[in-house]
PDB file of C-alpha atoms in Angstrom:
ATOM      1  CA  MET A   1      -5.364  19.824   1.566  1.00 41.00           C
ATOM      2  CA  SER A   2      -7.729  17.819  -0.650  1.00 43.00           C
ATOM      3  CA  SER A   3      -8.715  14.280   0.287  1.00 47.00           C
ATOM      4  CA  GLU A   4      -7.649  13.093  -3.143  1.00 52.00           C
ATOM      5  CA  VAL A   5      -4.016  12.083  -2.846  1.00 55.00           C
ATOM      6  CA  THR A   6      -2.458  11.891  -6.291  1.00 61.00           C
ATOM      7  CA  ALA A   7       1.193  11.271  -5.391  1.00 66.00           C
ATOM      8  CA  LYS A   8       2.490   7.913  -6.532  1.00 84.00           C
ATOM      9  CA  PRO A   9       4.306   6.079  -3.732  1.00 92.00           C
ATOM     10  CA  THR A  10       7.657   4.433  -4.347  1.00 93.00           C
ATOM     11  CA  GLU A  11       8.173   0.814  -3.283  1.00 93.00           C
ATOM     12  CA  SER A  12       9.677   1.898   0.051  1.00 94.00           C
ATOM     13  CA  GLU A  13       6.892   4.415   0.639  1.00 96.00           C
ATOM     14  CA  LEU A  14       4.338   1.712  -0.125  1.00 95.00           C
ATOM     15  CA  GLU A  15       5.883  -0.498   2.582  1.00 96.00           C
ATOM     16  CA  ILE A  16       5.392   2.331   5.071  1.00 97.00           C
ATOM     17  CA  LEU A  17       1.839   2.968   3.885  1.00 97.00           C
ATOM     18  CA  GLN A  18       1.040  -0.746   4.351  1.00 97.00           C
ATOM     19  CA  ILE A  19       2.109  -0.441   7.988  1.00 97.00           C
ATOM     20  CA  LEU A  20       0.087   2.735   8.534  1.00 98.00           C
ATOM     21  CA  TRP A  21      -2.988   1.217   6.856  1.00 97.00           C
ATOM     22  CA  GLU A  22      -2.756  -1.818   9.115  1.00 97.00           C
ATOM     23  CA  LYS A  23      -1.726  -0.163  12.391  1.00 96.00           C
ATOM     24  CA  GLY A  24      -3.209   3.318  12.084  1.00 95.00           C
ATOM     25  CA  ASN A  25      -1.358   6.116  13.880  1.00 96.00           C
ATOM     26  CA  CYS A  26       2.347   5.368  14.378  1.00 97.00           C
ATOM     27  CA  THR A  27       5.560   7.054  15.381  1.00 97.00           C
ATOM     28  CA  VAL A  28       8.625   6.771  13.166  1.00 97.00           C
ATOM     29  CA  ARG A  29      10.009   4.306  15.748  1.00 97.00           C
ATOM     30  CA  ASP A  30       6.857   2.146  15.465  1.00 97.00           C
ATOM     31  CA  VAL A  31       7.142   2.035  11.668  1.00 97.00           C
ATOM     32  CA  HIS A  32      10.891   1.461  11.765  1.00 97.00           C
ATOM     33  CA  ASP A  33      10.561  -1.449  14.221  1.00 97.00           C
ATOM     34  CA  ILE A  34       8.044  -3.164  11.933  1.00 97.00           C
ATOM     35  CA  LEU A  35      10.095  -2.501   8.786  1.00 96.00           C
ATOM     36  CA  THR A  36      13.249  -4.003  10.290  1.00 95.00           C
ATOM     37  CA  ARG A  37      11.509  -7.313  10.990  1.00 95.00           C
ATOM     38  CA  ASN A  38      11.829  -8.136   7.292  1.00 90.00           C
ATOM     39  CA  LYS A  39      14.731  -6.044   6.019  1.00 91.00           C
ATOM     40  CA  GLU A  40      17.664  -3.976   7.128  1.00 92.00           C
ATOM     41  CA  ALA A  41      16.892  -0.275   7.326  1.00 90.00           C
ATOM     42  CA  GLY A  42      18.427   2.609   9.205  1.00 95.00           C
ATOM     43  CA  TYR A  43      16.238   4.688  11.518  1.00 96.00           C
ATOM     44  CA  THR A  44      17.303   7.928   9.821  1.00 96.00           C
ATOM     45  CA  THR A  45      16.343   6.453   6.435  1.00 96.00           C
ATOM     46  CA  THR A  46      12.871   5.610   7.754  1.00 97.00           C
ATOM     47  CA  LEU A  47      12.562   9.103   9.242  1.00 96.00           C
ATOM     48  CA  LYS A  48      13.638  10.776   5.995  1.00 97.00           C
ATOM     49  CA  LEU A  49      11.232   8.643   3.933  1.00 97.00           C
ATOM     50  CA  MET A  50       8.341   9.567   6.207  1.00 97.00           C
ATOM     51  CA  GLN A  51       9.283  13.258   6.003  1.00 96.00           C
ATOM     52  CA  ILE A  52       9.302  13.027   2.202  1.00 96.00           C
ATOM     53  CA  MET A  53       5.955  11.210   2.297  1.00 96.00           C
ATOM     54  CA  HIS A  54       4.580  14.075   4.396  1.00 96.00           C
ATOM     55  CA  GLU A  55       5.822  16.600   1.826  1.00 95.00           C
ATOM     56  CA  LYS A  56       4.210  14.549  -0.969  1.00 94.00           C
ATOM     57  CA  GLY A  57       0.891  14.414   0.890  1.00 94.00           C
ATOM     58  CA  LEU A  58       0.941  10.636   1.402  1.00 95.00           C
ATOM     59  CA  VAL A  59       0.888  10.903   5.205  1.00 97.00           C
ATOM     60  CA  LYS A  60      -0.105  13.471   7.787  1.00 96.00           C
ATOM     61  CA  ARG A  61       1.939  14.297  10.849  1.00 96.00           C
ATOM     62  CA  ASP A  62       0.615  15.304  14.252  1.00 95.00           C
ATOM     63  CA  THR A  63       3.244  17.499  15.893  1.00 93.00           C
ATOM     64  CA  SER A  64       1.208  18.427  18.978  1.00 93.00           C
ATOM     65  CA  SER A  65       3.412  16.319  21.249  1.00 89.00           C
ATOM     66  CA  LYS A  66       7.153  15.738  21.472  1.00 90.00           C
ATOM     67  CA  THR A  67       6.840  12.475  19.533  1.00 91.00           C
ATOM     68  CA  HIS A  68       5.353  13.058  16.089  1.00 94.00           C
ATOM     69  CA  ILE A  69       2.530  10.721  15.102  1.00 97.00           C
ATOM     70  CA  TYR A  70       2.027   9.790  11.445  1.00 97.00           C
ATOM     71  CA  SER A  71      -1.047   8.422   9.707  1.00 97.00           C
ATOM     72  CA  ALA A  72      -1.826   7.615   6.091  1.00 96.00           C
ATOM     73  CA  LEU A  73      -3.530  10.235   3.952  1.00 95.00           C
ATOM     74  CA  ALA A  74      -3.337   8.057   0.862  1.00 91.00           C
ATOM     75  CA  SER A  75      -6.363   5.773   0.653  1.00 92.00           C
ATOM     76  CA  GLN A  76      -5.442   2.087   0.523  1.00 93.00           C
ATOM     77  CA  GLN A  77      -8.157   1.336  -2.024  1.00 93.00           C
ATOM     78  CA  LYS A  78      -7.321   4.257  -4.322  1.00 91.00           C
ATOM     79  CA  THR A  79      -3.588   3.544  -4.112  1.00 92.00           C
ATOM     80  CA  GLN A  80      -4.118  -0.131  -4.940  1.00 91.00           C
ATOM     81  CA  GLN A  81      -6.464   0.773  -7.809  1.00 91.00           C
ATOM     82  CA  HIS A  82      -3.866   3.148  -9.228  1.00 89.00           C
ATOM     83  CA  LEU A  83      -1.044   0.593  -8.922  1.00 90.00           C
ATOM     84  CA  VAL A  84      -3.106  -2.206 -10.466  1.00 92.00           C
ATOM     85  CA  SER A  85      -4.205   0.022 -13.345  1.00 92.00           C
ATOM     86  CA  ARG A  86      -0.604   1.027 -13.978  1.00 91.00           C
ATOM     87  CA  LEU A  87       0.516  -2.626 -13.852  1.00 92.00           C
ATOM     88  CA  ILE A  88      -2.219  -3.726 -16.257  1.00 95.00           C
ATOM     89  CA  ASP A  89      -1.356  -0.934 -18.688  1.00 95.00           C
ATOM     90  CA  ASN A  90       2.426  -1.289 -18.503  1.00 94.00           C
ATOM     91  CA  ALA A  91       3.051  -5.001 -18.054  1.00 93.00           C
ATOM     92  CA  PHE A  92      -0.039  -6.620 -19.586  1.00 95.00           C
ATOM     93  CA  ASN A  93      -0.775  -4.293 -22.479  1.00 95.00           C
ATOM     94  CA  GLY A  94      -4.101  -3.282 -20.954  1.00 94.00           C
ATOM     95  CA  SER A  95      -5.390  -6.828 -20.408  1.00 94.00           C
ATOM     96  CA  ALA A  96      -6.767  -7.409 -16.909  1.00 91.00           C
ATOM     97  CA  ALA A  97      -7.479 -11.043 -17.845  1.00 90.00           C
ATOM     98  CA  ARG A  98      -3.815 -11.689 -18.687  1.00 93.00           C
ATOM     99  CA  MET A  99      -2.745 -10.147 -15.397  1.00 91.00           C
ATOM    100  CA  VAL A 100      -5.219 -12.234 -13.377  1.00 89.00           C
ATOM    101  CA  MET A 101      -4.201 -15.453 -15.144  1.00 88.00           C
ATOM    102  CA  GLN A 102      -0.517 -14.655 -14.592  1.00 91.00           C
ATOM    103  CA  ALA A 103      -1.138 -13.890 -10.924  1.00 87.00           C
ATOM    104  CA  LEU A 104      -3.115 -17.082 -10.354  1.00 87.00           C
ATOM    105  CA  GLY A 105      -0.531 -19.129 -12.251  1.00 85.00           C
ATOM    106  CA  ASN A 106       2.398 -17.754 -10.225  1.00 84.00           C
ATOM    107  CA  HIS A 107       0.842 -17.681  -6.766  1.00 82.00           C
ATOM    108  CA  LYS A 108      -0.708 -20.530  -4.804  1.00 86.00           C
ATOM    109  CA  SER A 109      -4.162 -19.309  -3.825  1.00 86.00           C
ATOM    110  CA  SER A 110      -6.042 -20.766  -0.884  1.00 90.00           C
ATOM    111  CA  LYS A 111      -9.356 -22.515  -1.341  1.00 90.00           C
ATOM    112  CA  ASP A 112     -11.060 -19.507   0.295  1.00 93.00           C
ATOM    113  CA  GLU A 113      -9.355 -17.107  -2.130  1.00 91.00           C
ATOM    114  CA  ILE A 114     -10.427 -19.214  -5.128  1.00 89.00           C
ATOM    115  CA  GLU A 115     -14.016 -19.295  -3.820  1.00 92.00           C
ATOM    116  CA  ALA A 116     -13.984 -15.507  -3.325  1.00 92.00           C
ATOM    117  CA  ILE A 117     -12.678 -15.044  -6.893  1.00 89.00           C
ATOM    118  CA  LYS A 118     -15.389 -17.354  -8.276  1.00 90.00           C
ATOM    119  CA  LYS A 119     -18.073 -15.469  -6.330  1.00 93.00           C
ATOM    120  CA  TYR A 120     -16.707 -12.136  -7.571  1.00 90.00           C
ATOM    121  CA  LEU A 121     -16.724 -13.345 -11.201  1.00 89.00           C
ATOM    122  CA  ASN A 122     -20.209 -14.790 -10.794  1.00 91.00           C
ATOM    123  CA  ASP A 123     -21.457 -11.491  -9.352  1.00 91.00           C
ATOM    124  CA  LEU A 124     -19.873  -9.593 -12.266  1.00 88.00           C
ATOM    125  CA  ASP A 125     -21.540 -11.981 -14.722  1.00 84.00           C
ATOM    126  CA  HIS A 126     -24.975 -11.342 -13.226  1.00 83.00           C
ATOM    127  CA  ASN A 127     -24.756  -7.540 -13.142  1.00 73.00           C
TER     128      ASN A 127
END
């Protein structure tokens, strides 16, 4: 299997990927327990989603023990880049500036986040 994962995760699959990116290797039970902290979800639904994600190449599954262990195959950075590009194209008519201004206008950013954004923009300006 190539290291370039091209499947586009659904919203539910993205929630699972977020858990795997943060926690690393997890069982279905591990993922399900984390998911149900914030929303109602059935165990069999989580299992089925993770099986589908395996078929799509978003996760890999280690079946060497009784309990299957899943880990993300989809790169967090590449997935985020793809989603942001799609959002810019579809919702902001290709304008990254409009998306950034909308995001900053709708979300309270911390002082540290604002400083990081300023530094990033300054670095872009000087390259």
